[in-house]
Amino acid sequence: MLRKCILSHPQLLGLSFSNLQTKINFFNSIGPSLAMRIASKCPAVFSLGLEQNIIPTIDFLCKIWGVGGTGDRLTKHTELEKMLFEYPHILTLSVEGNLQPTMVFFNKTGYTSLNDEWELMPFSSNAAPQSENKEPVSGTIPEGNRKNVQTDKRIRGR
């Protein structure tokens, strides 16, 4: 398997052993075979920064999947492990450039129901916001990320 990982992502050879070990330990703290699954299906994840990319992405995914969030990231690790085991490539996506704009679109179309904190809200046919802080995500993208998002124009055909 090591050969397959290196052939598909040779940049792994440039990483220090301690860097790899830290990421392996982190993934294995979520699930005992998660690091092996990620290495076999998407070794590029190991080239990402743990604190800068992997943890913020997992925190965001926990919120939108409804399996916890910052601070309690690993409390519902069984559900998180299942999702990451099934979709390890999702960790390579940018939160600001891909995941958030996609979730804004899903929220606008009613496919999901998220509040302003990107937390999954219970879905009901007559869903009304529960409180002022739990308003659905409005669909606005932070100023610095607008250049990457053309979704609305393409959908409306303009």
Short mmCIF file of C-alpha atoms in Angstrom, two decimals:
data_model
loop_
_atom_site.label_atom_id
_atom_site.label_comp_id
_atom_site.label_asym_id
_atom_site.label_seq_id
_atom_site.Cartn_x
_atom_site.Cartn_y
_atom_site.Cartn_z
CA MET A 1 0.00 0.00 0.00
CA LEU A 2 2.90 2.34 0.68
CA ARG A 3 3.97 1.99 -2.94
CA LYS A 4 0.48 2.92 -4.16
CA CYS A 5 0.39 5.99 -1.89
CA ILE A 6 3.77 7.24 -3.04
CA LEU A 7 3.07 6.57 -6.71
CA SER A 8 -0.23 8.44 -6.54
CA HIS A 9 1.10 11.27 -4.37
CA PRO A 10 4.93 11.48 -4.40
CA GLN A 11 4.85 14.68 -2.31
CA LEU A 12 4.50 12.41 0.71
CA LEU A 13 8.24 11.75 0.48
CA GLY A 14 8.89 15.39 1.35
CA LEU A 15 7.01 15.21 4.65
CA SER A 16 8.78 14.54 7.91
CA PHE A 17 8.05 11.39 9.87
CA SER A 18 6.77 13.43 12.83
CA ASN A 19 4.41 15.37 10.53
CA LEU A 20 2.95 12.14 9.14
CA GLN A 21 2.78 10.55 12.59
CA THR A 22 0.85 13.51 14.01
CA LYS A 23 -1.75 13.26 11.25
CA ILE A 24 -1.99 9.47 11.55
CA ASN A 25 -2.54 9.81 15.31
CA PHE A 26 -5.19 12.49 14.75
CA PHE A 27 -7.13 10.40 12.22
CA ASN A 28 -6.82 7.27 14.36
CA SER A 29 -8.24 9.21 17.32
CA ILE A 30 -11.43 9.61 15.25
CA GLY A 31 -11.49 5.98 14.15
CA PRO A 32 -8.97 3.12 14.38
CA SER A 33 -8.74 2.46 10.64
CA LEU A 34 -9.40 5.97 9.34
CA ALA A 35 -5.75 6.90 8.70
CA MET A 36 -5.26 3.74 6.65
CA ARG A 37 -8.41 4.40 4.63
CA ILE A 38 -7.38 8.00 3.90
CA ALA A 39 -3.88 6.86 2.93
CA SER A 40 -5.27 4.29 0.51
CA LYS A 41 -8.04 6.42 -1.04
CA CYS A 42 -6.74 9.98 -0.83
CA PRO A 43 -3.08 10.26 0.26
CA ALA A 44 -3.05 13.96 -0.70
CA VAL A 45 -4.82 14.66 2.63
CA PHE A 46 -1.53 13.97 4.43
CA SER A 47 0.08 16.89 2.56
CA LEU A 48 -2.42 19.33 4.06
CA GLY A 49 -1.64 21.23 7.25
CA LEU A 50 -3.30 19.72 10.30
CA GLU A 51 -4.04 22.97 12.15
CA GLN A 52 -4.54 25.12 9.04
CA ASN A 53 -6.63 22.80 6.85
CA ILE A 54 -7.64 19.42 8.24
CA ILE A 55 -9.01 20.45 11.65
CA PRO A 56 -10.97 23.49 10.34
CA THR A 57 -12.43 21.34 7.55
CA ILE A 58 -13.45 18.62 9.99
CA ASP A 59 -14.97 21.22 12.34
CA PHE A 60 -17.02 22.64 9.46
CA LEU A 61 -18.10 19.18 8.32
CA CYS A 62 -19.13 18.30 11.88
CA LYS A 63 -21.40 21.33 11.92
CA ILE A 64 -23.07 20.73 8.56
CA TRP A 65 -23.39 16.99 9.15
CA GLY A 66 -24.82 17.59 12.63
CA VAL A 67 -22.22 15.47 14.42
CA GLY A 68 -20.64 18.02 16.76
CA GLY A 69 -18.40 21.01 16.26
CA THR A 70 -15.43 22.93 17.58
CA GLY A 71 -14.49 21.81 21.04
CA ASP A 72 -16.55 18.63 20.93
CA ARG A 73 -15.21 17.54 17.55
CA LEU A 74 -14.66 13.96 18.66
CA THR A 75 -17.66 13.39 20.92
CA LYS A 76 -19.72 11.80 18.17
CA HIS A 77 -16.73 10.31 16.43
CA THR A 78 -18.57 7.17 15.28
CA GLU A 79 -20.76 9.14 12.86
CA LEU A 80 -17.82 11.32 11.83
CA GLU A 81 -15.66 8.26 11.26
CA LYS A 82 -18.32 6.69 9.03
CA MET A 83 -18.65 9.83 6.92
CA LEU A 84 -14.90 10.38 6.53
CA PHE A 85 -14.36 6.68 5.86
CA GLU A 86 -16.92 6.86 3.04
CA TYR A 87 -15.81 10.25 1.63
CA PRO A 88 -12.13 10.86 2.49
CA HIS A 89 -11.66 13.14 -0.54
CA ILE A 90 -13.90 15.77 1.07
CA LEU A 91 -10.98 16.74 3.32
CA THR A 92 -9.13 18.14 0.29
CA LEU A 93 -11.88 20.68 -0.45
CA SER A 94 -11.54 24.29 0.62
CA VAL A 95 -14.04 25.37 3.26
CA GLU A 96 -14.28 28.95 1.97
CA GLY A 97 -13.91 28.24 -1.74
CA ASN A 98 -16.01 25.11 -2.10
CA LEU A 99 -17.86 23.74 0.94
CA GLN A 100 -19.46 26.99 2.15
CA PRO A 101 -20.67 28.13 -1.31
CA THR A 102 -22.09 24.66 -1.94
CA MET A 103 -23.90 24.69 1.38
CA VAL A 104 -25.25 28.20 0.68
CA PHE A 105 -26.71 26.85 -2.56
CA PHE A 106 -28.19 23.80 -0.81
CA ASN A 107 -29.63 26.08 1.88
CA LYS A 108 -31.22 28.40 -0.71
CA THR A 109 -32.83 25.49 -2.54
CA GLY A 110 -34.15 23.96 0.68
CA TYR A 111 -32.01 20.87 0.42
CA THR A 112 -30.50 21.67 3.82
CA SER A 113 -31.39 23.98 6.67
CA LEU A 114 -28.40 25.70 8.28
CA ASN A 115 -28.23 28.62 10.69
CA ASP A 116 -25.74 31.51 10.59
CA GLU A 117 -23.20 29.40 12.48
CA TRP A 118 -23.36 26.73 9.72
CA GLU A 119 -25.06 24.32 12.12
CA LEU A 120 -27.63 21.87 10.81
CA MET A 121 -31.14 22.80 11.92
CA PRO A 122 -33.94 20.26 12.31
CA PHE A 123 -35.87 20.12 9.06
CA SER A 124 -39.62 20.48 8.98
CA SER A 125 -42.07 21.35 6.23
CA ASN A 126 -43.00 24.62 7.94
CA ALA A 127 -39.52 25.38 9.21
CA ALA A 128 -39.33 28.83 10.73
CA PRO A 129 -36.24 30.14 12.50
CA GLN A 130 -36.32 29.24 16.20
CA SER A 131 -34.58 32.38 17.45
CA GLU A 132 -32.72 35.45 16.25
CA ASN A 133 -29.36 33.64 16.35
CA LYS A 134 -30.68 30.64 14.44
CA GLU A 135 -31.62 32.38 11.19
CA PRO A 136 -30.94 30.26 8.12
CA VAL A 137 -27.74 31.04 6.25
CA SER A 138 -28.65 33.98 4.03
CA GLY A 139 -26.66 32.99 1.01
CA THR A 140 -24.08 35.72 1.22
CA ILE A 141 -20.46 34.82 0.73
CA PRO A 142 -17.72 36.70 2.63
CA GLU A 143 -16.29 39.51 0.51
CA GLY A 144 -12.93 37.80 -0.08
CA ASN A 145 -14.60 34.66 -1.48
CA ARG A 146 -17.07 36.18 -3.94
CA LYS A 147 -14.73 35.90 -6.90
CA ASN A 148 -14.83 32.10 -6.63
CA VAL A 149 -18.60 31.81 -6.55
CA GLN A 150 -20.62 32.19 -9.74
CA THR A 151 -23.35 29.72 -8.78
CA ASP A 152 -26.31 32.11 -8.71
CA LYS A 153 -25.59 33.56 -12.16
CA ARG A 154 -25.19 30.13 -13.74
CA ILE A 155 -28.39 28.80 -12.21
CA ARG A 156 -30.48 31.75 -13.35
CA GLY A 157 -28.90 31.61 -16.82
CA ARG A 158 -27.39 35.09 -16.77
#
